[in-house]
């Protein structure tokens, strides 16, 4: 089983739709979790951290389910500009250890 | 604003050339930085972890003599692709964490390397 797994997609959704991605992780001791957005031919940019209690930033909601070992990202009222690849990242134990990235889920928002 | 700066953003050079890429943390000290490579339509691949004042830790399959990493200060890590060949053409990205614990990694802008 991969350390971090994501459905590669693509998810093709109409403007205004709500879309959700999941990301599963194998290390139950993982400490911290993040969602990044990567546009084509660009570097990943931090979208949001994922907190145990769940957190929201505008149209974006991130949640953590430790029991089932997955994190999720919900995007409401999708915009064309949301089209990108969304990467989840899992930090196994904090500190300076390397973060493991998923392969990314591609989202295409259609007019 | 950007917290990690990477330079150059684009390099085109002949086969056999060595190319140096710089990664700087802009307003914080980074004991550890990370170097990734990404081929078109593929996922990020961690190449190595750069440790200030000590040797880098390379991932399996990454040649340390081919990809030289120097982390001489708390704000600068360099990656040198030695005697680059066309198969080394890729998008190279560095990242750094602002602190310990649960801080996220921040990425540089990336360097698109094309070897002719």
mmCIF file with all atom_site columns, C-alpha atoms in Angstrom:
data_model
loop_
_atom_site.group_PDB
_atom_site.id
_atom_site.type_symbol
_atom_site.label_atom_id
_atom_site.label_alt_id
_atom_site.label_comp_id
_atom_site.label_asym_id
_atom_site.label_entity_id
_atom_site.label_seq_id
_atom_site.pdbx_PDB_ins_code
_atom_site.Cartn_x
_atom_site.Cartn_y
_atom_site.Cartn_z
_atom_site.occupancy
_atom_site.B_iso_or_equiv
_atom_site.pdbx_formal_charge
_atom_site.auth_seq_id
_atom_site.auth_comp_id
_atom_site.auth_asym_id
_atom_site.auth_atom_id
_atom_site.pdbx_PDB_model_num
ATOM 1   C CA . UNK A 1 1   ? 0.000   0.000  0.000   1.00 0.00 ? 1   UNK A CA 1
ATOM 2   C CA . UNK A 1 2   ? 1.320   3.445  -0.892  1.00 0.00 ? 2   UNK A CA 1
ATOM 3   C CA . UNK A 1 3   ? 2.048   5.851  1.941   1.00 0.00 ? 3   UNK A CA 1
ATOM 4   C CA . UNK A 1 4   ? -0.303  8.424  0.504   1.00 0.00 ? 4   UNK A CA 1
ATOM 5   C CA . UNK A 1 5   ? -2.897  7.707  -2.169  1.00 0.00 ? 5   UNK A CA 1
ATOM 6   C CA . UNK A 1 6   ? -5.126  9.914  -4.240  1.00 0.00 ? 6   UNK A CA 1
ATOM 7   C CA . UNK A 1 7   ? -7.521  9.288  -7.106  1.00 0.00 ? 7   UNK A CA 1
ATOM 8   C CA . UNK A 1 8   ? -5.734  10.883 -10.076 1.00 0.00 ? 8   UNK A CA 1
ATOM 9   C CA . UNK A 1 9   ? -9.011  11.908 -11.708 1.00 0.00 ? 9   UNK A CA 1
ATOM 10  C CA . UNK A 1 10  ? -9.624  13.913 -13.756 1.00 0.00 ? 10  UNK A CA 1
ATOM 11  C CA . UNK A 1 11  ? -12.714 15.239 -12.053 1.00 0.00 ? 11  UNK A CA 1
ATOM 12  C CA . UNK A 1 12  ? -14.677 17.208 -14.634 1.00 0.00 ? 12  UNK A CA 1
ATOM 13  C CA . UNK A 1 13  ? -17.312 19.340 -12.937 1.00 0.00 ? 13  UNK A CA 1
ATOM 14  C CA . UNK A 1 14  ? -19.511 22.227 -14.090 1.00 0.00 ? 14  UNK A CA 1
ATOM 15  C CA . UNK A 1 15  ? -19.057 25.710 -12.697 1.00 0.00 ? 15  UNK A CA 1
ATOM 16  C CA . UNK A 1 16  ? -20.901 26.127 -9.438  1.00 0.00 ? 16  UNK A CA 1
ATOM 17  C CA . UNK A 1 17  ? -20.737 22.458 -8.511  1.00 0.00 ? 17  UNK A CA 1
ATOM 18  C CA . UNK A 1 18  ? -19.445 21.061 -5.257  1.00 0.00 ? 18  UNK A CA 1
ATOM 19  C CA . UNK A 1 19  ? -16.614 18.586 -5.532  1.00 0.00 ? 19  UNK A CA 1
ATOM 20  C CA . UNK A 1 20  ? -14.746 16.565 -2.943  1.00 0.00 ? 20  UNK A CA 1
ATOM 21  C CA . UNK A 1 21  ? -11.432 14.730 -3.003  1.00 0.00 ? 21  UNK A CA 1
ATOM 22  C CA . UNK A 1 22  ? -10.106 12.191 -0.569  1.00 0.00 ? 22  UNK A CA 1
ATOM 23  C CA . UNK A 1 23  ? -6.564  11.238 0.267   1.00 0.00 ? 23  UNK A CA 1
ATOM 24  C CA . UNK A 1 24  ? -5.712  8.131  2.261   1.00 0.00 ? 24  UNK A CA 1
ATOM 25  C CA . UNK A 1 25  ? -2.541  7.615  4.255   1.00 0.00 ? 25  UNK A CA 1
ATOM 26  C CA . UNK A 1 26  ? -1.030  4.443  5.643   1.00 0.00 ? 26  UNK A CA 1
ATOM 27  C CA . UNK A 1 27  ? 0.933   5.651  8.679   1.00 0.00 ? 27  UNK A CA 1
ATOM 28  C CA . UNK A 1 28  ? -1.476  5.899  11.571  1.00 0.00 ? 28  UNK A CA 1
ATOM 29  C CA . UNK A 1 29  ? 1.053   7.958  13.540  1.00 0.00 ? 29  UNK A CA 1
ATOM 30  C CA . UNK A 1 30  ? 1.069   10.765 10.975  1.00 0.00 ? 30  UNK A CA 1
ATOM 31  C CA . UNK A 1 31  ? 1.059   14.146 12.626  1.00 0.00 ? 31  UNK A CA 1
ATOM 32  C CA . UNK A 1 32  ? 0.136   16.830 10.174  1.00 0.00 ? 32  UNK A CA 1
ATOM 33  C CA . UNK A 1 33  ? -1.643  17.136 6.889   1.00 0.00 ? 33  UNK A CA 1
ATOM 34  C CA . UNK A 1 34  ? -1.879  19.673 4.104   1.00 0.00 ? 34  UNK A CA 1
ATOM 35  C CA . UNK A 1 35  ? -3.525  20.343 0.783   1.00 0.00 ? 35  UNK A CA 1
ATOM 36  C CA . UNK A 1 36  ? -1.573  21.969 -2.013  1.00 0.00 ? 36  UNK A CA 1
ATOM 37  C CA . UNK A 1 37  ? -2.671  23.234 -5.387  1.00 0.00 ? 37  UNK A CA 1
ATOM 38  C CA . UNK A 1 38  ? -0.457  22.864 -8.431  1.00 0.00 ? 38  UNK A CA 1
ATOM 39  C CA . UNK A 1 39  ? -1.174  24.597 -11.700 1.00 0.00 ? 39  UNK A CA 1
ATOM 40  C CA . UNK A 1 40  ? 0.227   23.250 -14.929 1.00 0.00 ? 40  UNK A CA 1
ATOM 41  C CA . UNK A 1 41  ? 3.991   23.804 -15.172 1.00 0.00 ? 41  UNK A CA 1
ATOM 42  C CA . UNK A 1 42  ? 4.083   25.622 -11.843 1.00 0.00 ? 42  UNK A CA 1
ATOM 43  C CA . UNK A 1 43  ? 5.245   24.806 -8.334  1.00 0.00 ? 43  UNK A CA 1
ATOM 44  C CA . UNK A 1 44  ? 2.793   23.501 -5.698  1.00 0.00 ? 44  UNK A CA 1
ATOM 45  C CA . UNK A 1 45  ? 1.281   26.228 -3.535  1.00 0.00 ? 45  UNK A CA 1
ATOM 46  C CA . UNK A 1 46  ? -0.051  25.622 -0.057  1.00 0.00 ? 46  UNK A CA 1
ATOM 47  C CA . UNK A 1 47  ? -3.840  25.734 -0.090  1.00 0.00 ? 47  UNK A CA 1
ATOM 48  C CA . UNK A 1 48  ? -4.541  24.915 3.527   1.00 0.00 ? 48  UNK A CA 1
ATOM 49  C CA . UNK A 1 49  ? -3.435  22.909 6.502   1.00 0.00 ? 49  UNK A CA 1
ATOM 50  C CA . UNK A 1 50  ? -5.807  20.242 7.770   1.00 0.00 ? 50  UNK A CA 1
ATOM 51  C CA . UNK A 1 51  ? -6.672  20.384 11.458  1.00 0.00 ? 51  UNK A CA 1
ATOM 52  C CA . UNK A 1 52  ? -8.143  17.622 13.562  1.00 0.00 ? 52  UNK A CA 1
ATOM 53  C CA . UNK A 1 53  ? -11.369 19.528 14.095  1.00 0.00 ? 53  UNK A CA 1
ATOM 54  C CA . UNK A 1 54  ? -11.698 20.340 10.412  1.00 0.00 ? 54  UNK A CA 1
ATOM 55  C CA . UNK A 1 55  ? -11.228 23.799 8.973   1.00 0.00 ? 55  UNK A CA 1
ATOM 56  C CA . UNK A 1 56  ? -12.733 26.057 6.404   1.00 0.00 ? 56  UNK A CA 1
ATOM 57  C CA . UNK A 1 57  ? -11.315 28.804 4.243   1.00 0.00 ? 57  UNK A CA 1
ATOM 58  C CA . UNK A 1 58  ? -13.936 30.450 2.086   1.00 0.00 ? 58  UNK A CA 1
ATOM 59  C CA . UNK A 1 59  ? -15.225 27.871 -0.375  1.00 0.00 ? 59  UNK A CA 1
ATOM 60  C CA . UNK A 1 60  ? -12.722 25.271 0.757   1.00 0.00 ? 60  UNK A CA 1
ATOM 61  C CA . UNK A 1 61  ? -13.231 22.851 3.636   1.00 0.00 ? 61  UNK A CA 1
ATOM 62  C CA . UNK A 1 62  ? -10.647 20.350 4.814   1.00 0.00 ? 62  UNK A CA 1
ATOM 63  C CA . UNK A 1 63  ? -11.333 17.476 7.153   1.00 0.00 ? 63  UNK A CA 1
ATOM 64  C CA . UNK A 1 64  ? -9.319  14.754 8.832   1.00 0.00 ? 64  UNK A CA 1
ATOM 65  C CA . UNK A 1 65  ? -10.622 11.315 9.683   1.00 0.00 ? 65  UNK A CA 1
ATOM 66  C CA . UNK A 1 66  ? -7.987  9.619  11.820  1.00 0.00 ? 66  UNK A CA 1
ATOM 67  C CA . UNK A 1 67  ? -10.016 6.472  12.374  1.00 0.00 ? 67  UNK A CA 1
ATOM 68  C CA . UNK A 1 68  ? -10.223 5.771  8.650   1.00 0.00 ? 68  UNK A CA 1
ATOM 69  C CA . UNK A 1 69  ? -6.901  7.461  7.889   1.00 0.00 ? 69  UNK A CA 1
ATOM 70  C CA . UNK A 1 70  ? -7.934  9.903  5.250   1.00 0.00 ? 70  UNK A CA 1
ATOM 71  C CA . UNK A 1 71  ? -8.191  13.609 4.680   1.00 0.00 ? 71  UNK A CA 1
ATOM 72  C CA . UNK A 1 72  ? -10.660 15.327 2.428   1.00 0.00 ? 72  UNK A CA 1
ATOM 73  C CA . UNK A 1 73  ? -10.986 18.581 0.551   1.00 0.00 ? 73  UNK A CA 1
ATOM 74  C CA . UNK A 1 74  ? -14.381 19.986 -0.359  1.00 0.00 ? 74  UNK A CA 1
ATOM 75  C CA . UNK A 1 75  ? -14.730 22.806 -2.850  1.00 0.00 ? 75  UNK A CA 1
ATOM 76  C CA . UNK A 1 76  ? -18.061 24.565 -3.012  1.00 0.00 ? 76  UNK A CA 1
ATOM 77  C CA . UNK A 1 77  ? -19.329 26.737 -5.860  1.00 0.00 ? 77  UNK A CA 1
ATOM 78  C CA . UNK A 1 78  ? -16.489 25.683 -8.161  1.00 0.00 ? 78  UNK A CA 1
ATOM 79  C CA . UNK A 1 79  ? -14.905 28.381 -10.302 1.00 0.00 ? 79  UNK A CA 1
ATOM 80  C CA . UNK A 1 80  ? -13.066 27.982 -13.581 1.00 0.00 ? 80  UNK A CA 1
ATOM 81  C CA . UNK A 1 81  ? -9.964  29.186 -11.750 1.00 0.00 ? 81  UNK A CA 1
ATOM 82  C CA . UNK A 1 82  ? -10.154 26.187 -9.425  1.00 0.00 ? 82  UNK A CA 1
ATOM 83  C CA . UNK A 1 83  ? -8.982  23.976 -12.290 1.00 0.00 ? 83  UNK A CA 1
ATOM 84  C CA . UNK A 1 84  ? -5.673  22.543 -11.135 1.00 0.00 ? 84  UNK A CA 1
ATOM 85  C CA . UNK A 1 85  ? -4.118  19.464 -9.589  1.00 0.00 ? 85  UNK A CA 1
ATOM 86  C CA . UNK A 1 86  ? -4.665  19.109 -5.860  1.00 0.00 ? 86  UNK A CA 1
ATOM 87  C CA . UNK A 1 87  ? -1.938  17.377 -3.881  1.00 0.00 ? 87  UNK A CA 1
ATOM 88  C CA . UNK A 1 88  ? -2.298  16.089 -0.378  1.00 0.00 ? 88  UNK A CA 1
ATOM 89  C CA . UNK A 1 89  ? 0.739   15.993 1.886   1.00 0.00 ? 89  UNK A CA 1
ATOM 90  C CA . UNK A 1 90  ? 1.285   13.997 5.039   1.00 0.00 ? 90  UNK A CA 1
ATOM 91  C CA . UNK A 1 91  ? 3.974   14.658 7.626   1.00 0.00 ? 91  UNK A CA 1
ATOM 92  C CA . UNK A 1 92  ? 4.672   11.420 9.469   1.00 0.00 ? 92  UNK A CA 1
ATOM 93  C CA . UNK A 1 93  ? 6.019   12.802 12.701  1.00 0.00 ? 93  UNK A CA 1
ATOM 94  C CA . UNK A 1 94  ? 6.610   16.518 12.556  1.00 0.00 ? 94  UNK A CA 1
ATOM 95  C CA . UNK A 1 95  ? 10.066  17.924 12.973  1.00 0.00 ? 95  UNK A CA 1
ATOM 96  C CA . UNK A 1 96  ? 12.171  18.184 9.864   1.00 0.00 ? 96  UNK A CA 1
ATOM 97  C CA . UNK A 1 97  ? 11.217  14.839 8.436   1.00 0.00 ? 97  UNK A CA 1
ATOM 98  C CA . UNK A 1 98  ? 10.224  14.734 4.831   1.00 0.00 ? 98  UNK A CA 1
ATOM 99  C CA . UNK A 1 99  ? 6.619   15.142 3.911   1.00 0.00 ? 99  UNK A CA 1
ATOM 100 C CA . UNK A 1 100 ? 5.043   12.546 1.659   1.00 0.00 ? 100 UNK A CA 1
ATOM 101 C CA . UNK A 1 101 ? 2.972   13.864 -1.216  1.00 0.00 ? 101 UNK A CA 1
ATOM 102 C CA . UNK A 1 102 ? 0.177   12.147 -3.026  1.00 0.00 ? 102 UNK A CA 1
ATOM 103 C CA . UNK A 1 103 ? 0.273   11.966 -6.793  1.00 0.00 ? 103 UNK A CA 1
ATOM 104 C CA . UNK A 1 104 ? -2.466  14.557 -7.042  1.00 0.00 ? 104 UNK A CA 1
ATOM 105 C CA . UNK A 1 105 ? -6.057  14.747 -8.206  1.00 0.00 ? 105 UNK A CA 1
ATOM 106 C CA . UNK A 1 106 ? -6.749  16.727 -11.323 1.00 0.00 ? 106 UNK A CA 1
ATOM 107 C CA . UNK A 1 107 ? -9.797  18.987 -11.308 1.00 0.00 ? 107 UNK A CA 1
ATOM 108 C CA . UNK A 1 108 ? -11.230 20.530 -14.442 1.00 0.00 ? 108 UNK A CA 1
ATOM 109 C CA . UNK A 1 109 ? -14.074 22.982 -13.938 1.00 0.00 ? 109 UNK A CA 1
ATOM 110 C CA . UNK A 1 110 ? -16.131 23.320 -17.088 1.00 0.00 ? 110 UNK A CA 1
ATOM 111 C CA . UNK A 1 111 ? -18.095 26.432 -18.108 1.00 0.00 ? 111 UNK A CA 1
ATOM 112 C CA . UNK B 2 1   ? 4.421   36.703 -0.495  1.00 0.00 ? 1   UNK B CA 1
ATOM 113 C CA . UNK B 2 2   ? 6.997   34.125 -1.459  1.00 0.00 ? 2   UNK B CA 1
ATOM 114 C CA . UNK B 2 3   ? 8.931   32.576 1.363   1.00 0.00 ? 3   UNK B CA 1
ATOM 115 C CA . UNK B 2 4   ? 11.234  30.422 -0.754  1.00 0.00 ? 4   UNK B CA 1
ATOM 116 C CA . UNK B 2 5   ? 13.074  31.747 -3.774  1.00 0.00 ? 5   UNK B CA 1
ATOM 117 C CA . UNK B 2 6   ? 14.569  29.574 -6.487  1.00 0.00 ? 6   UNK B CA 1
ATOM 118 C CA . UNK B 2 7   ? 16.893  30.649 -9.262  1.00 0.00 ? 7   UNK B CA 1
ATOM 119 C CA . UNK B 2 8   ? 17.120  30.370 -12.209 1.00 0.00 ? 8   UNK B CA 1
ATOM 120 C CA . UNK B 2 9   ? 13.581  29.698 -13.334 1.00 0.00 ? 9   UNK B CA 1
ATOM 121 C CA . UNK B 2 10  ? 14.594  28.430 -16.738 1.00 0.00 ? 10  UNK B CA 1
ATOM 122 C CA . UNK B 2 11  ? 17.769  26.890 -18.106 1.00 0.00 ? 11  UNK B CA 1
ATOM 123 C CA . UNK B 2 12  ? 18.493  25.681 -21.599 1.00 0.00 ? 12  UNK B CA 1
ATOM 124 C CA . UNK B 2 13  ? 21.938  24.307 -22.198 1.00 0.00 ? 13  UNK B CA 1
ATOM 125 C CA . UNK B 2 14  ? 23.963  21.796 -24.143 1.00 0.00 ? 14  UNK B CA 1
ATOM 126 C CA . UNK B 2 15  ? 24.516  18.214 -23.124 1.00 0.00 ? 15  UNK B CA 1
ATOM 127 C CA . UNK B 2 16  ? 27.539  17.826 -20.847 1.00 0.00 ? 16  UNK B CA 1
ATOM 128 C CA . UNK B 2 17  ? 27.057  21.161 -19.092 1.00 0.00 ? 17  UNK B CA 1
ATOM 129 C CA . UNK B 2 18  ? 26.771  21.346 -15.325 1.00 0.00 ? 18  UNK B CA 1
ATOM 130 C CA . UNK B 2 19  ? 23.894  23.428 -14.027 1.00 0.00 ? 19  UNK B CA 1
ATOM 131 C CA . UNK B 2 20  ? 23.574  24.958 -10.572 1.00 0.00 ? 20  UNK B CA 1
ATOM 132 C CA . UNK B 2 21  ? 20.194  25.793 -9.067  1.00 0.00 ? 21  UNK B CA 1
ATOM 133 C CA . UNK B 2 22  ? 19.863  27.926 -5.948  1.00 0.00 ? 22  UNK B CA 1
ATOM 134 C CA . UNK B 2 23  ? 17.159  27.735 -3.318  1.00 0.00 ? 23  UNK B CA 1
ATOM 135 C CA . UNK B 2 24  ? 16.857  30.433 -0.665  1.00 0.00 ? 24  UNK B CA 1
ATOM 136 C CA . UNK B 2 25  ? 14.602  30.801 2.314   1.00 0.00 ? 25  UNK B CA 1
ATOM 137 C CA . UNK B 2 26  ? 13.688  34.475 2.319   1.00 0.00 ? 26  UNK B CA 1
ATOM 138 C CA . UNK B 2 27  ? 12.809  35.455 5.852   1.00 0.00 ? 27  UNK B CA 1
ATOM 139 C CA . UNK B 2 28  ? 13.553  32.419 7.925   1.00 0.00 ? 28  UNK B CA 1
ATOM 140 C CA . UNK B 2 29  ? 16.340  29.968 8.587   1.00 0.00 ? 29  UNK B CA 1
ATOM 141 C CA . UNK B 2 30  ? 15.922  26.538 7.089   1.00 0.00 ? 30  UNK B CA 1
ATOM 142 C CA . UNK B 2 31  ? 18.019  23.795 8.619   1.00 0.00 ? 31  UNK B CA 1
ATOM 143 C CA . UNK B 2 32  ? 16.503  21.410 6.129   1.00 0.00 ? 32  UNK B CA 1
ATOM 144 C CA . UNK B 2 33  ? 15.469  21.918 2.534   1.00 0.00 ? 33  UNK B CA 1
ATOM 145 C CA . UNK B 2 34  ? 14.104  19.418 0.055   1.00 0.00 ? 34  UNK B CA 1
ATOM 146 C CA . UNK B 2 35  ? 14.776  18.930 -3.635  1.00 0.00 ? 35  UNK B CA 1
ATOM 147 C CA . UNK B 2 36  ? 12.144  17.457 -5.931  1.00 0.00 ? 36  UNK B CA 1
ATOM 148 C CA . UNK B 2 37  ? 11.950  16.605 -9.583  1.00 0.00 ? 37  UNK B CA 1
ATOM 149 C CA . UNK B 2 38  ? 8.797   16.424 -11.635 1.00 0.00 ? 38  UNK B CA 1
ATOM 150 C CA . UNK B 2 39  ? 8.508   15.068 -15.151 1.00 0.00 ? 39  UNK B CA 1
ATOM 151 C CA . UNK B 2 40  ? 5.587   16.190 -17.340 1.00 0.00 ? 40  UNK B CA 1
ATOM 152 C CA . UNK B 2 41  ? 2.235   14.896 -16.146 1.00 0.00 ? 41  UNK B CA 1
ATOM 153 C CA . UNK B 2 42  ? 3.879   12.973 -13.335 1.00 0.00 ? 42  UNK B CA 1
ATOM 154 C CA . UNK B 2 43  ? 3.930   13.450 -9.590  1.00 0.00 ? 43  UNK B CA 1
ATOM 155 C CA . UNK B 2 44  ? 6.555   15.153 -7.464  1.00 0.00 ? 44  UNK B CA 1
ATOM 156 C CA . UNK B 2 45  ? 9.500   12.923 -6.742  1.00 0.00 ? 45  UNK B CA 1
ATOM 157 C CA . UNK B 2 46  ? 11.676  13.684 -3.757  1.00 0.00 ? 46  UNK B CA 1
ATOM 158 C CA . UNK B 2 47  ? 15.316  13.520 -4.770  1.00 0.00 ? 47  UNK B CA 1
ATOM 159 C CA . UNK B 2 48  ? 17.094  14.439 -1.579  1.00 0.00 ? 48  UNK B CA 1
ATOM 160 C CA . UNK B 2 49  ? 16.909  16.149 1.762   1.00 0.00 ? 49  UNK B CA 1
ATOM 161 C CA . UNK B 2 50  ? 19.452  18.912 2.157   1.00 0.00 ? 50  UNK B CA 1
ATOM 162 C CA . UNK B 2 51  ? 20.834  19.375 5.665   1.00 0.00 ? 51  UNK B CA 1
ATOM 163 C CA . UNK B 2 52  ? 22.696  22.509 6.676   1.00 0.00 ? 52  UNK B CA 1
ATOM 164 C CA . UNK B 2 53  ? 26.279  21.729 7.575   1.00 0.00 ? 53  UNK B CA 1
ATOM 165 C CA . UNK B 2 54  ? 26.114  18.045 6.763   1.00 0.00 ? 54  UNK B CA 1
ATOM 166 C CA . UNK B 2 55  ? 25.701  15.681 3.857   1.00 0.00 ? 55  UNK B CA 1
ATOM 167 C CA . UNK B 2 56  ? 22.447  15.484 1.991   1.00 0.00 ? 56  UNK B CA 1
ATOM 168 C CA . UNK B 2 57  ? 20.259  12.425 2.306   1.00 0.00 ? 57  UNK B CA 1
ATOM 169 C CA . UNK B 2 58  ? 19.426  11.003 -1.107  1.00 0.00 ? 58  UNK B CA 1
ATOM 170 C CA . UNK B 2 59  ? 16.398  8.959  -2.019  1.00 0.00 ? 59  UNK B CA 1
ATOM 171 C CA . UNK B 2 60  ? 16.851  5.528  -3.463  1.00 0.00 ? 60  UNK B CA 1
ATOM 172 C CA . UNK B 2 61  ? 17.866  5.603  -7.095  1.00 0.00 ? 61  UNK B CA 1
ATOM 173 C CA . UNK B 2 62  ? 19.153  9.182  -7.051  1.00 0.00 ? 62  UNK B CA 1
ATOM 174 C CA . UNK B 2 63  ? 22.866  9.428  -7.843  1.00 0.00 ? 63  UNK B CA 1
ATOM 175 C CA . UNK B 2 64  ? 24.612  11.636 -5.323  1.00 0.00 ? 64  UNK B CA 1
ATOM 176 C CA . UNK B 2 65  ? 27.560  12.215 -7.652  1.00 0.00 ? 65  UNK B CA 1
ATOM 177 C CA . UNK B 2 66  ? 25.226  13.321 -10.391 1.00 0.00 ? 66  UNK B CA 1
ATOM 178 C CA . UNK B 2 67  ? 23.130  15.642 -8.257  1.00 0.00 ? 67  UNK B CA 1
ATOM 179 C CA . UNK B 2 68  ? 25.430  17.526 -5.921  1.00 0.00 ? 68  UNK B CA 1
ATOM 180 C CA . UNK B 2 69  ? 23.779  19.282 -3.011  1.00 0.00 ? 69  UNK B CA 1
ATOM 181 C CA . UNK B 2 70  ? 25.406  21.943 -0.885  1.00 0.00 ? 70  UNK B CA 1
ATOM 182 C CA . UNK B 2 71  ? 23.640  23.498 2.073   1.00 0.00 ? 71  UNK B CA 1
ATOM 183 C CA . UNK B 2 72  ? 26.327  25.838 3.300   1.00 0.00 ? 72  UNK B CA 1
ATOM 184 C CA . UNK B 2 73  ? 24.139  28.306 5.155   1.00 0.00 ? 73  UNK B CA 1
ATOM 185 C CA . UNK B 2 74  ? 20.809  28.367 6.913   1.00 0.00 ? 74  UNK B CA 1
ATOM 186 C CA . UNK B 2 75  ? 19.174  30.203 4.033   1.00 0.00 ? 75  UNK B CA 1
ATOM 187 C CA . UNK B 2 76  ? 20.757  28.668 0.948   1.00 0.00 ? 76  UNK B CA 1
ATOM 188 C CA . UNK B 2 77  ? 20.864  25.235 -0.608  1.00 0.00 ? 77  UNK B CA 1
ATOM 189 C CA . UNK B 2 78  ? 22.202  24.530 -4.080  1.00 0.00 ? 78  UNK B CA 1
ATOM 190 C CA . UNK B 2 79  ? 21.632  21.623 -6.424  1.00 0.00 ? 79  UNK B CA 1
ATOM 191 C CA . UNK B 2 80  ? 24.162  21.057 -9.183  1.00 0.00 ? 80  UNK B CA 1
ATOM 192 C CA . UNK B 2 81  ? 23.238  18.735 -12.004 1.00 0.00 ? 81  UNK B CA 1
ATOM 193 C CA . UNK B 2 82  ? 26.626  17.597 -13.209 1.00 0.00 ? 82  UNK B CA 1
ATOM 194 C CA . UNK B 2 83  ? 27.308  16.757 -16.845 1.00 0.00 ? 83  UNK B CA 1
ATOM 195 C CA . UNK B 2 84  ? 23.635  17.060 -17.654 1.00 0.00 ? 84  UNK B CA 1
ATOM 196 C CA . UNK B 2 85  ? 22.107  14.975 -20.423 1.00 0.00 ? 85  UNK B CA 1
ATOM 197 C CA . UNK B 2 86  ? 18.749  15.227 -22.188 1.00 0.00 ? 86  UNK B CA 1
ATOM 198 C CA . UNK B 2 87  ? 17.196  12.690 -19.808 1.00 0.00 ? 87  UNK B CA 1
ATOM 199 C CA . UNK B 2 88  ? 17.917  15.110 -16.957 1.00 0.00 ? 88  UNK B CA 1
ATOM 200 C CA . UNK B 2 89  ? 15.528  17.607 -18.506 1.00 0.00 ? 89  UNK B CA 1
ATOM 201 C CA . UNK B 2 90  ? 12.808  18.141 -15.937 1.00 0.00 ? 90  UNK B CA 1
ATOM 202 C CA . UNK B 2 91  ? 11.177  20.573 -13.537 1.00 0.00 ? 91  UNK B CA 1
ATOM 203 C CA . UNK B 2 92  ? 13.281  20.854 -10.368 1.00 0.00 ? 92  UNK B CA 1
ATOM 204 C CA . UNK B 2 93  ? 11.642  22.316 -7.282  1.00 0.00 ? 93  UNK B CA 1
ATOM 205 C CA . UNK B 2 94  ? 13.006  23.017 -3.832  1.00 0.00 ? 94  UNK B CA 1
ATOM 206 C CA . UNK B 2 95  ? 11.078  23.463 -0.628  1.00 0.00 ? 95  UNK B CA 1
ATOM 207 C CA . UNK B 2 96  ? 11.679  24.394 2.972   1.00 0.00 ? 96  UNK B CA 1
ATOM 208 C CA . UNK B 2 97  ? 9.766   24.351 6.222   1.00 0.00 ? 97  UNK B CA 1
ATOM 209 C CA . UNK B 2 98  ? 9.565   27.570 8.168   1.00 0.00 ? 98  UNK B CA 1
ATOM 210 C CA . UNK B 2 99  ? 9.941   25.798 11.483  1.00 0.00 ? 99  UNK B CA 1
ATOM 211 C CA . UNK B 2 100 ? 9.677   22.470 13.202  1.00 0.00 ? 100 UNK B CA 1
ATOM 212 C CA . UNK B 2 101 ? 6.610   20.509 14.085  1.00 0.00 ? 101 UNK B CA 1
ATOM 213 C CA . UNK B 2 102 ? 3.484   20.927 12.063  1.00 0.00 ? 102 UNK B CA 1
ATOM 214 C CA . UNK B 2 103 ? 4.623   23.641 9.694   1.00 0.00 ? 103 UNK B CA 1
ATOM 215 C CA . UNK B 2 104 ? 3.923   23.080 6.005   1.00 0.00 ? 104 UNK B CA 1
ATOM 216 C CA . UNK B 2 105 ? 6.574   23.062 3.324   1.00 0.00 ? 105 UNK B CA 1
ATOM 217 C CA . UNK B 2 106 ? 6.796   26.063 1.056   1.00 0.00 ? 106 UNK B CA 1
ATOM 218 C CA . UNK B 2 107 ? 8.046   25.627 -2.481  1.00 0.00 ? 107 UNK B CA 1
ATOM 219 C CA . UNK B 2 108 ? 10.294  27.707 -4.642  1.00 0.00 ? 108 UNK B CA 1
ATOM 220 C CA . UNK B 2 109 ? 9.101   28.703 -8.106  1.00 0.00 ? 109 UNK B CA 1
ATOM 221 C CA . UNK B 2 110 ? 10.883  25.762 -9.661  1.00 0.00 ? 110 UNK B CA 1
ATOM 222 C CA . UNK B 2 111 ? 13.527  25.535 -12.362 1.00 0.00 ? 111 UNK B CA 1
ATOM 223 C CA . UNK B 2 112 ? 12.671  24.199 -15.762 1.00 0.00 ? 112 UNK B CA 1
ATOM 224 C CA . UNK B 2 113 ? 15.790  22.530 -17.109 1.00 0.00 ? 113 UNK B CA 1
ATOM 225 C CA . UNK B 2 114 ? 16.100  21.641 -20.766 1.00 0.00 ? 114 UNK B CA 1
ATOM 226 C CA . UNK B 2 115 ? 19.199  19.858 -21.991 1.00 0.00 ? 115 UNK B CA 1
ATOM 227 C CA . UNK B 2 116 ? 19.696  19.876 -25.733 1.00 0.00 ? 116 UNK B CA 1
#
